[in-house]
Coordinates of C-alpha atoms in Angstrom, one line a residue:
Chain A
X1 CA 132.4 65.4 90.1
X2 CA 129.0 66.0 91.7
X3 CA 127.0 63.0 92.7
X4 CA 123.2 62.8 93.2
X5 CA 123.6 62.6 96.9
X6 CA 126.0 65.6 97.0
X7 CA 123.2 67.5 95.1
X8 CA 120.3 66.6 97.1
X9 CA 118.3 69.3 98.8
X10 CA 119.3 70.4 102.3
X11 CA 118.6 67.7 105.0
X12 CA 115.8 68.1 107.7
X13 CA 118.5 69.0 110.3
X14 CA 118.1 72.8 109.9
X15 CA 114.6 72.5 111.2
X16 CA 115.7 71.8 114.7
X17 CA 118.3 74.8 114.3
X18 CA 115.2 76.9 113.1
X19 CA 113.1 75.8 116.2
X20 CA 116.0 76.4 118.6
X21 CA 116.6 79.9 117.2
X22 CA 112.9 80.7 117.4
X23 CA 112.6 79.5 121.1
X24 CA 115.7 81.8 122.1
X25 CA 114.0 84.9 120.5
X26 CA 111.9 86.5 123.2
X27 CA 110.0 88.6 120.7
X28 CA 109.0 85.6 118.7
X29 CA 108.0 83.8 121.8
X30 CA 105.8 86.7 122.8
X31 CA 104.2 86.7 119.4
X32 CA 103.6 83.1 119.6
X33 CA 102.0 83.4 123.2
X34 CA 99.6 86.3 121.9
X35 CA 98.6 84.3 118.8
X36 CA 98.2 81.1 120.9
X37 CA 96.1 83.0 123.4
X38 CA 93.6 84.6 120.8
X39 CA 93.5 81.1 119.1
X40 CA 92.5 79.4 122.3
X41 CA 89.9 82.1 123.1
X42 CA 88.4 81.7 119.6
X43 CA 88.2 78.0 119.8
X44 CA 86.8 77.9 123.2
X45 CA 84.2 80.7 122.5
X46 CA 81.2 78.2 122.4
X47 CA 82.1 76.6 125.8
X48 CA 83.2 79.8 127.8
X49 CA 80.7 80.8 130.5
X50 CA 79.5 83.9 128.9
X51 CA 76.2 85.3 127.6
X52 CA 75.4 84.9 123.9
X53 CA 77.1 87.4 121.8
X54 CA 73.7 88.5 120.3
X55 CA 71.8 88.4 123.7
X56 CA 70.3 91.8 124.5
X57 CA 69.5 93.1 128.0
X58 CA 67.6 96.3 127.6
X59 CA 68.0 96.9 131.4
X60 CA 71.7 97.0 131.0
X61 CA 72.3 99.4 128.0
X62 CA 75.7 101.0 127.7
X63 CA 76.8 99.9 131.2
X64 CA 80.4 100.5 132.3
X65 CA 82.6 97.5 133.2
X66 CA 81.5 95.9 136.3
X67 CA 81.4 92.5 138.0
X68 CA 78.2 91.5 136.1
X69 CA 79.8 92.5 132.7
X70 CA 83.5 92.5 132.8
X71 CA 84.1 94.7 129.7
X72 CA 80.7 96.5 130.0
X73 CA 77.8 96.4 127.7
X74 CA 77.0 97.9 124.2
X75 CA 74.3 100.2 123.0
X76 CA 71.6 97.5 123.1
X77 CA 72.9 95.8 126.2
X78 CA 75.0 93.0 124.8
X79 CA 77.9 91.7 126.7
X80 CA 81.1 93.3 125.2
X81 CA 83.3 90.4 126.5
X82 CA 81.1 87.8 124.8
X83 CA 81.2 89.8 121.5
X84 CA 84.9 90.2 121.9
X85 CA 85.4 86.5 122.3
X86 CA 83.1 85.6 119.3
X87 CA 84.7 88.4 117.4
X88 CA 88.1 86.8 117.8
X89 CA 86.7 83.8 116.0
X90 CA 85.7 86.0 113.1
X91 CA 88.9 87.9 113.0
X92 CA 91.1 85.0 113.1
X93 CA 89.1 82.9 110.8
X94 CA 89.2 85.9 108.3
X95 CA 92.9 86.3 108.6
X96 CA 93.7 82.7 108.3
X97 CA 91.1 81.8 105.5
X98 CA 92.1 85.0 103.4
X99 CA 95.8 83.9 103.5
X100 CA 94.8 80.3 102.6
X101 CA 93.0 81.6 99.5
X102 CA 95.9 83.8 98.7
X103 CA 98.3 80.8 99.1
X104 CA 96.0 78.4 97.2
X105 CA 96.0 80.7 94.1
X106 CA 99.4 82.3 94.5
X107 CA 101.6 79.3 94.9
X108 CA 100.4 77.3 91.9
X109 CA 100.6 80.4 89.7
X110 CA 104.1 81.4 91.1
X111 CA 105.6 77.9 90.8
X112 CA 104.1 77.7 87.3
X113 CA 105.7 81.0 86.1
X114 CA 109.0 80.2 87.8
X115 CA 109.2 76.7 86.5
X116 CA 107.8 77.0 82.9
X117 CA 109.2 80.5 82.1
X118 CA 108.4 81.7 78.7
X119 CA 104.8 82.9 77.8
X120 CA 103.4 81.4 81.0
X121 CA 105.9 83.4 83.0
X122 CA 105.1 86.5 81.0
X123 CA 101.4 86.3 81.2
X124 CA 101.4 85.4 85.0
X125 CA 104.0 88.1 85.8
X126 CA 102.2 90.9 84.0
X127 CA 98.9 90.0 85.6
X128 CA 100.5 90.1 89.0
X129 CA 102.1 93.4 88.4
X130 CA 98.9 94.8 87.3
X131 CA 97.1 93.6 90.5
X132 CA 100.1 94.9 92.7
X133 CA 99.5 98.3 91.2
X134 CA 96.2 98.8 92.8
X135 CA 96.7 99.5 96.6
X136 CA 95.8 96.5 98.8
X137 CA 92.9 98.0 100.7
X138 CA 91.4 99.9 97.9
X139 CA 91.4 96.7 95.8
X140 CA 89.9 94.7 98.7
X141 CA 87.2 97.4 99.2
X142 CA 86.4 97.4 95.5
X143 CA 86.1 93.6 95.2
X144 CA 84.2 93.5 98.5
X145 CA 81.8 96.2 97.1
X146 CA 81.2 94.2 94.0
X147 CA 80.8 90.9 95.6
X148 CA 78.6 92.1 98.2
X149 CA 79.0 92.8 101.9
X150 CA 79.5 89.6 104.1
X151 CA 82.4 87.9 106.0
X152 CA 83.0 85.3 103.5
X153 CA 83.0 87.8 100.5
X154 CA 85.5 90.0 102.7
X155 CA 87.8 86.9 103.0
X156 CA 87.6 86.3 99.3
X157 CA 88.3 90.0 98.5
X158 CA 91.2 90.1 101.0
X159 CA 92.6 86.7 99.8
X160 CA 92.5 87.8 96.1
X161 CA 94.1 91.2 96.9
X162 CA 97.0 89.6 99.0
X163 CA 97.5 86.9 96.4
X164 CA 99.9 88.7 93.9
X165 CA 102.6 89.0 96.7
X166 CA 102.6 85.1 97.0
X167 CA 102.8 84.7 93.3
X168 CA 105.7 87.0 93.1
X169 CA 107.5 85.3 96.0
X170 CA 106.8 81.8 94.8
X171 CA 107.9 82.8 91.4
X172 CA 111.2 84.2 92.6
X173 CA 111.9 81.3 95.0
X174 CA 111.3 78.7 92.3
X175 CA 113.5 80.4 89.9
X176 CA 116.2 80.4 92.6
X177 CA 115.6 76.7 93.4
X178 CA 115.6 75.8 89.6
X179 CA 119.3 76.7 89.4
X180 CA 120.3 74.1 92.0
X181 CA 122.2 71.1 91.0
X182 CA 119.6 68.8 92.5
X183 CA 116.9 70.0 90.1
X184 CA 119.2 69.1 87.2
X185 CA 119.8 65.6 88.8
X186 CA 116.3 65.0 89.4
X187 CA 115.5 65.8 85.7
X188 CA 118.4 63.6 84.6
X189 CA 116.9 60.7 86.5
X190 CA 113.7 61.2 84.6
X191 CA 111.3 62.6 87.2
X192 CA 108.3 64.1 85.9
X193 CA 107.6 67.7 86.2
X194 CA 104.9 67.2 89.0
X195 CA 107.3 65.1 90.8
X196 CA 110.1 67.7 90.8
X197 CA 107.8 70.3 91.8
X198 CA 106.2 68.3 94.5
X199 CA 109.5 66.7 96.0
X200 CA 112.0 69.4 95.5
X201 CA 110.5 72.8 94.7
X202 CA 107.7 73.1 97.1
X203 CA 109.5 71.9 100.3
X204 CA 112.4 74.4 99.4
X205 CA 110.3 77.5 98.6
X206 CA 108.1 76.8 101.8
X207 CA 110.2 78.8 104.4
X208 CA 110.0 82.2 102.9
X209 CA 106.3 81.6 102.0
X210 CA 105.6 80.7 105.7
X211 CA 107.2 84.0 106.8
X212 CA 105.2 85.9 104.3
X213 CA 102.0 84.1 105.2
X214 CA 102.4 84.8 108.9
X215 CA 102.9 88.5 108.3
X216 CA 100.0 88.6 105.8
X217 CA 97.7 87.0 108.5
X218 CA 98.4 90.2 110.3
X219 CA 97.6 92.5 107.4
X220 CA 94.5 90.4 106.6
X221 CA 93.2 90.8 110.2
X222 CA 93.6 94.6 110.0
X223 CA 91.9 94.5 106.5
X224 CA 89.0 92.4 107.6
X225 CA 88.5 94.8 110.6
X226 CA 88.7 97.8 108.1
X227 CA 86.1 96.2 105.9
X228 CA 83.8 95.3 108.8
X229 CA 84.4 98.8 110.1
X230 CA 83.2 100.2 106.9
X231 CA 80.2 97.7 106.8
X232 CA 81.7 95.5 104.1
X233 CA 82.7 92.5 106.2
X234 CA 80.8 90.8 109.1
X235 CA 77.1 92.0 109.2
X236 CA 75.4 93.0 112.2
X237 CA 74.2 91.5 114.5
X238 CA 77.1 88.9 114.1
X239 CA 80.0 90.1 116.2
X240 CA 83.3 91.2 114.7
X241 CA 85.9 93.5 116.2
X242 CA 85.8 95.9 113.1
X243 CA 82.0 96.1 113.2
X244 CA 82.1 96.7 117.1
X245 CA 84.3 99.7 116.4
X246 CA 81.9 100.9 113.7
X247 CA 79.1 101.1 116.2
X248 CA 81.3 102.2 119.0
X249 CA 82.4 105.5 117.2
X250 CA 78.8 106.7 117.6
X251 CA 79.0 106.4 121.4
X252 CA 82.5 107.6 122.3
X253 CA 81.3 110.1 124.9
X254 CA 78.6 107.9 126.6
X255 CA 80.4 104.5 126.4
X256 CA 84.1 104.7 125.3
X257 CA 84.8 101.1 126.6
X258 CA 82.9 99.8 123.6
X259 CA 85.6 101.3 121.4
X260 CA 88.5 100.5 123.6
X261 CA 88.6 96.6 123.9
X262 CA 88.2 95.6 120.2
X263 CA 91.1 98.0 119.2
X264 CA 93.2 96.6 121.9
X265 CA 92.4 93.1 120.7
X266 CA 93.2 93.8 117.1
X267 CA 96.5 95.5 118.2
X268 CA 97.5 92.5 120.3
X269 CA 96.7 89.8 117.8
X270 CA 98.2 91.9 114.8
X271 CA 101.4 92.5 117.0
X272 CA 101.6 88.7 117.8
X273 CA 101.6 87.7 114.2
X274 CA 104.1 90.5 113.3
X275 CA 106.4 89.4 116.0
X276 CA 106.0 85.8 115.2
X277 CA 106.7 86.6 111.4
X278 CA 109.8 88.7 112.2
X279 CA 111.0 85.9 114.5
X280 CA 110.4 83.3 111.7
X281 CA 112.3 85.4 109.3
X282 CA 115.3 85.8 111.6
X283 CA 115.2 82.0 112.4
X284 CA 115.0 80.9 108.8
X285 CA 117.8 83.3 107.7
X286 CA 120.8 81.2 107.0
X287 CA 123.2 84.3 107.1
X288 CA 122.3 84.6 110.8
X289 CA 123.3 81.2 112.1
Chain B
X1 CA 117.3 109.5 81.2
X2 CA 114.8 110.1 78.4
X3 CA 115.6 106.6 77.0
X4 CA 115.1 105.2 80.5
X5 CA 111.6 107.0 80.8
X6 CA 110.5 105.8 77.4
X7 CA 111.4 102.3 78.3
X8 CA 109.5 102.3 81.6
X9 CA 106.6 103.9 79.9
X10 CA 106.5 101.3 77.3
X11 CA 106.6 98.5 80.0
X12 CA 103.8 100.3 81.8
X13 CA 101.3 100.1 78.9
X14 CA 100.6 96.4 79.1
X15 CA 100.3 96.6 82.8
X16 CA 97.9 99.5 82.7
X17 CA 95.9 97.6 80.0
X18 CA 95.7 94.6 82.2
X19 CA 94.6 96.7 85.1
X20 CA 91.8 98.0 82.9
X21 CA 90.7 94.4 82.2
X22 CA 90.5 93.6 85.9
X23 CA 88.6 96.8 86.6
X24 CA 86.3 96.2 83.8
X25 CA 85.8 92.6 85.0
X26 CA 84.8 93.9 88.5
X27 CA 81.5 94.8 86.9
X28 CA 81.0 91.3 85.9
X29 CA 81.3 90.2 89.5
X30 CA 78.0 91.8 90.3
X31 CA 75.4 89.2 91.1
X32 CA 72.4 89.2 88.6
X33 CA 71.8 91.8 85.9
X34 CA 74.1 94.8 86.3
X35 CA 71.4 97.0 84.8
X36 CA 69.1 96.3 87.8
X37 CA 72.1 97.2 90.0
X38 CA 72.6 100.5 88.1
X39 CA 68.9 101.3 88.0
X40 CA 68.5 100.9 91.8
X41 CA 64.9 100.9 92.8
X42 CA 63.9 101.8 89.1
X43 CA 62.3 98.8 87.5
X44 CA 60.6 100.4 84.4
X45 CA 61.5 98.2 81.4
X46 CA 62.0 101.2 79.3
X47 CA 64.6 102.7 81.6
X48 CA 66.3 99.3 82.0
X49 CA 66.4 99.0 78.1
X50 CA 67.8 102.6 77.9
X51 CA 70.6 101.8 80.3
X52 CA 71.4 98.5 78.6
X53 CA 71.8 100.6 75.4
X54 CA 73.7 103.3 76.8
X55 CA 76.3 101.0 78.5
X56 CA 76.4 98.6 75.5
X57 CA 75.4 95.8 77.7
X58 CA 73.8 93.8 75.0
X59 CA 77.0 93.7 72.9
X60 CA 79.6 90.9 73.3
X61 CA 82.0 91.3 76.2
X62 CA 84.9 92.3 74.1
X63 CA 83.0 95.2 72.5
X64 CA 81.8 96.3 75.9
X65 CA 85.4 96.4 77.2
X66 CA 86.5 98.2 74.0
X67 CA 83.9 100.8 74.3
X68 CA 84.7 101.4 78.0
X69 CA 88.5 101.5 77.6
X70 CA 88.0 103.8 74.5
X71 CA 86.1 106.1 76.8
X72 CA 88.6 105.9 79.7
X73 CA 91.5 106.8 77.3
X74 CA 89.7 110.0 76.5
X75 CA 89.1 110.8 80.1
X76 CA 85.5 109.4 80.2
X77 CA 85.2 107.1 83.1
X78 CA 81.4 107.3 83.1
X79 CA 78.9 109.2 85.1
X80 CA 78.3 108.9 88.9
X81 CA 74.8 107.4 89.4
X82 CA 74.4 109.5 92.5
X83 CA 75.5 112.9 91.7
X84 CA 75.3 112.7 87.8
X85 CA 78.7 114.2 87.5
X86 CA 81.6 112.7 85.4
X87 CA 83.6 110.4 87.5
X88 CA 87.0 112.1 86.6
X89 CA 85.5 115.5 87.7
X90 CA 84.4 114.0 91.0
X91 CA 87.9 112.6 91.5
X92 CA 89.5 115.8 90.4
X93 CA 87.4 117.8 93.0
X94 CA 88.3 115.4 96.0
X95 CA 91.8 114.7 95.2
X96 CA 93.4 118.1 96.4
X97 CA 91.9 117.3 99.9
X98 CA 93.5 113.9 100.1
X99 CA 96.8 115.3 98.7
X100 CA 96.9 117.8 101.6
X101 CA 96.3 115.1 104.1
X102 CA 98.8 112.8 102.4
X103 CA 101.5 115.6 102.3
X104 CA 100.9 116.4 106.0
X105 CA 101.0 112.7 107.0
X106 CA 104.1 112.1 105.0
X107 CA 105.9 115.1 106.7
X108 CA 105.0 113.6 110.2
X109 CA 106.1 110.3 109.0
X110 CA 109.5 111.6 107.8
X111 CA 110.0 113.7 111.0
X112 CA 109.4 110.8 113.3
X113 CA 110.6 107.8 111.1
X114 CA 114.0 108.9 109.7
X115 CA 115.6 110.3 112.9
X116 CA 114.4 107.4 115.0
X117 CA 115.7 104.9 112.3
X118 CA 119.2 106.7 112.3
X119 CA 119.4 106.6 116.1
X120 CA 118.3 103.0 116.3
X121 CA 120.9 102.0 113.8
X122 CA 123.6 103.9 115.5
X123 CA 122.8 102.4 118.7
X124 CA 122.2 99.0 117.4
X125 CA 121.5 96.4 120.2
X126 CA 120.9 99.1 122.8
X127 CA 117.7 99.8 124.9
X128 CA 117.0 102.7 122.6
X129 CA 117.2 100.4 119.5
X130 CA 115.1 97.8 121.2
X131 CA 112.4 100.3 122.3
X132 CA 112.3 102.0 118.8
X133 CA 111.8 98.6 117.2
X134 CA 108.9 97.8 119.5
X135 CA 107.3 101.1 119.0
X136 CA 107.7 100.7 115.2
X137 CA 106.2 97.3 115.2
X138 CA 103.4 98.6 117.5
X139 CA 102.9 101.5 114.9
X140 CA 102.5 98.8 112.3
X141 CA 100.0 96.8 114.3
X142 CA 97.7 99.5 115.5
X143 CA 94.6 99.8 113.1
X144 CA 94.8 103.5 112.2
X145 CA 91.1 103.8 112.3
X146 CA 91.1 102.8 115.9
X147 CA 93.9 105.2 116.7
X148 CA 91.8 107.9 115.1
X149 CA 88.8 107.0 117.3
X150 CA 91.0 107.0 120.4
X151 CA 92.5 110.3 119.5
X152 CA 89.1 111.8 119.0
X153 CA 88.1 110.5 122.3
X154 CA 91.1 111.9 124.2
X155 CA 91.9 115.1 122.2
X156 CA 88.6 116.3 121.1
X157 CA 85.9 114.9 123.4
X158 CA 87.9 114.9 126.6
X159 CA 90.4 117.7 126.3
X160 CA 88.5 119.7 123.6
X161 CA 91.9 120.8 121.9
X162 CA 91.1 119.9 118.4
X163 CA 88.0 119.5 116.2
X164 CA 86.9 115.9 115.9
X165 CA 85.8 116.2 112.2
X166 CA 85.4 118.6 109.3
X167 CA 87.5 120.2 106.7
X168 CA 88.7 123.8 105.9
X169 CA 90.7 124.5 102.8
X170 CA 94.1 126.0 103.5
X171 CA 93.3 128.9 100.8
X172 CA 90.3 129.9 103.2
X173 CA 92.0 129.8 106.5
X174 CA 95.5 128.2 106.8
X175 CA 95.4 128.0 110.6
X176 CA 92.0 126.4 110.8
X177 CA 92.9 123.9 108.0
X178 CA 96.0 122.8 109.8
X179 CA 94.0 122.5 113.1
X180 CA 91.3 120.2 111.3
X181 CA 94.0 118.2 109.5
X182 CA 96.8 117.6 112.0
X183 CA 95.0 114.8 113.9
X184 CA 94.0 112.8 110.7
X185 CA 97.5 113.4 109.4
X186 CA 99.0 112.1 112.7
X187 CA 96.8 109.0 112.3
X188 CA 97.8 108.4 108.9
X189 CA 101.5 109.2 109.4
X190 CA 102.2 106.9 112.3
X191 CA 101.9 103.7 110.4
X192 CA 104.1 105.1 107.7
X193 CA 106.5 106.5 110.3
X194 CA 106.9 102.9 111.6
X195 CA 107.7 101.6 107.9
X196 CA 110.1 104.5 107.3
X197 CA 111.9 103.9 110.6
X198 CA 112.4 100.2 109.8
X199 CA 113.8 101.0 106.3
X200 CA 116.0 103.8 107.6
X201 CA 117.4 101.6 110.2
X202 CA 118.1 98.8 107.8
X203 CA 119.7 101.3 105.1
X204 CA 121.8 102.9 107.9
X205 CA 123.1 99.7 109.3
X206 CA 124.3 98.8 105.7
X207 CA 125.9 102.2 105.3
X208 CA 127.5 102.3 108.6
X209 CA 129.4 99.0 108.0
X210 CA 130.8 100.3 104.8
X211 CA 134.4 101.2 104.0
X212 CA 133.8 104.9 103.3
X213 CA 132.4 105.5 106.8
X214 CA 135.4 103.7 108.3
X215 CA 137.7 106.0 106.3
X216 CA 135.8 109.0 107.4
X217 CA 136.2 107.9 110.9
X218 CA 139.8 107.3 110.5
X219 CA 140.3 110.8 108.9
X220 CA 139.2 112.0 112.5
X221 CA 135.9 113.4 111.5
X222 CA 133.4 114.0 114.3
X223 CA 130.8 111.3 114.8
X224 CA 128.0 113.9 113.9
X225 CA 129.7 114.7 110.5
X226 CA 130.2 110.9 109.8
X227 CA 126.7 110.0 110.6
X228 CA 124.9 112.9 109.0
X229 CA 127.0 113.9 106.1
X230 CA 128.5 110.6 105.1
X231 CA 126.2 107.8 106.3
X232 CA 122.7 109.4 106.2
X233 CA 123.3 111.0 102.8
X234 CA 124.0 107.6 101.3
X235 CA 121.3 105.9 103.2
X236 CA 118.8 108.4 102.0
X237 CA 118.7 106.9 98.4
X238 CA 116.8 103.9 99.3
X239 CA 114.7 105.9 102.0
X240 CA 113.6 108.4 99.3
X241 CA 112.6 105.5 97.0
X242 CA 110.6 103.9 99.7
X243 CA 109.0 107.1 100.5
X244 CA 107.7 107.4 97.0
X245 CA 106.4 103.8 97.0
X246 CA 104.4 104.6 100.3
X247 CA 102.0 106.5 97.9
X248 CA 99.6 103.4 97.7
X249 CA 99.5 103.0 101.5
X250 CA 98.8 106.7 101.9
X251 CA 95.8 106.4 99.6
X252 CA 94.5 103.2 101.3
X253 CA 95.0 104.6 104.7
X254 CA 93.2 107.8 103.6
X255 CA 90.1 105.8 102.9
X256 CA 89.7 105.0 106.6
X257 CA 91.0 108.2 108.0
X258 CA 88.8 110.4 106.0
X259 CA 85.8 108.2 107.1
X260 CA 86.5 108.7 110.7
X261 CA 87.4 112.4 110.5
X262 CA 84.6 113.2 108.0
X263 CA 86.9 114.6 105.5
X264 CA 85.5 115.1 102.0
X265 CA 88.5 113.5 100.1
X266 CA 89.2 110.8 97.8
X267 CA 88.9 108.1 100.3
X268 CA 85.4 109.2 101.5
X269 CA 84.4 109.4 97.9
X270 CA 85.2 105.6 97.5
X271 CA 83.3 104.6 100.6
X272 CA 80.3 106.8 99.7
X273 CA 80.4 105.3 96.1
X274 CA 80.4 101.7 97.5
X275 CA 77.4 102.3 99.7
X276 CA 75.5 104.1 97.1
X277 CA 76.3 101.3 94.6
X278 CA 78.0 103.9 92.4
X279 CA 80.1 101.3 90.6
X280 CA 81.4 103.6 87.8
X281 CA 83.0 105.8 90.6
X282 CA 84.6 102.6 92.3
X283 CA 85.9 101.4 88.9
X284 CA 87.2 104.9 88.2
X285 CA 88.9 105.2 91.4
X286 CA 90.6 101.8 91.2
X287 CA 91.9 102.5 87.7
X288 CA 93.1 106.1 88.7
X289 CA 94.9 104.9 91.8
X290 CA 96.7 102.1 89.9
X291 CA 97.8 104.4 87.2
X292 CA 99.0 106.9 89.8
X293 CA 100.8 104.1 91.6
X294 CA 102.6 103.0 88.4
X295 CA 103.5 106.7 87.7
X296 CA 105.0 106.8 91.3
X297 CA 106.9 103.6 90.6
X298 CA 108.5 105.3 87.6
X299 CA 109.2 108.4 89.6
X300 CA 110.8 106.3 92.4
X301 CA 113.0 104.6 89.7
X302 CA 114.0 107.9 88.3
X303 CA 114.8 109.5 91.7
X304 CA 116.9 106.4 92.5
X305 CA 118.8 106.9 89.2
X306 CA 119.3 110.6 89.9
X307 CA 120.5 110.2 93.4
X308 CA 122.7 107.2 92.8
X309 CA 125.3 107.9 90.2
X310 CA 126.4 104.3 89.9
X311 CA 122.9 103.6 88.3
X312 CA 123.0 106.4 85.8
X313 CA 125.3 105.0 83.4
X314 CA 123.5 101.5 83.4
X315 CA 121.3 100.6 80.6

């Protein structure tokens, strides 16, 4: 016979196993280092000894990298390194906030669909399928266009466009958890729906959502850079890697360094999140213990 | 098969209707009076009243939607404010250019992605596998618009090998058309190649462990025959399905690629429409891509059934 303790959700021990596996994975570690580095740069931006990101120097227009300006200057004499550092703030913020928006809407909807089933599930699932049918970037561009060009609207647009994936994942995971014996036991002892969701469902659907969230931050950073590149994200003169590239494409012959650094930064931070996400997926995969 | 198609089409109808509701709702996101946004600089009360009546904006919301969807079902997605052409005509004009770009990008992606995935799976755990995975992950992490800018800088500006922008129809001059499109297609194809490589590797790993591959080896067949004829042939089923589903990524990627290389396609139409506040075109494009994406999904399912005999008899 199954007792309540037998059917309790997995203990916290696997967490240390996951951490151990993650630490032993060199790719995941490289990813964590890259993400950590850019996060540190973004946080320290206000205290780093650099010129202001919008400070212009008309005597140093389009200057190649030198001792005075380590990454050179742009078309109106602004320090590229300073703009890169402040741009890191915009890019990381956009990536994290967009995913937070997607999670904040996606998880409740997905859990509600998977838990309640019936009509709630049918309505939420059809809505999700409809949103998934529009390609991610085209939907984000359309939303950003209608909301108006700004970094905050770009974050909302990216968050809403990324949300359906989380609804689908949360729904599928909730449905899988609902078949476990410990849910039946929790119901048998009279726990409320909210208590079951809070204590048993959310902690158990968290790992795959964490993996997806990490990978989606990478997608969101590229999406923000794409929207800013198109002029729909961060507005000039505020710095962002995407908008720096938008300007840089007009000065490729005269000042190629303006285009070089923001692209490398986007590549490295996105690679970092992708490596970390892949590492987390491997570490959380119970088949690969 | 006909029954399968009919079932899938029936399921697609509510999804398409829901998309149309979202697309219609986009217009309602516009801050302030949509008529002012449509009229642009025009502030003549008579013009504003004319637009309000033309687009039924004084009607209740559900009537506005019914009137819009009724038109859309008959192929009327509205008129472009900028060019005064029907939206569907505009999309029809630009789509062939994007299809050419997408087909070339897909060929590049298949040529790079599938063989790399096969070799990577066959040599699992080797330096080649590790390197291929790293390159694939890098391919997924490089923003394609930046790759485009860098290629223009190197190939066009520094070496002068290929044109940096422009478009020539293949019906006018095939050689010149390929010359102008090869770089954009490469930019668009690299990200897809990375996706295809990862899927091919994963599919091949599954197949290489299967009993029939072990049997083929036991029969004494050469490794080349085992890998290509027995393993790859079976692994191709999910690969082809994934390729069909990459359609959405191709369209989204084309938006930025066409912008960088100034290609007058579907993607450039979206961006121009956004900046000209040509909202009917933006709505039309989102609706058309979503419907096309659903059609590609049905096609992917059909291909999967045709290629996989075990699925054919399932109801």
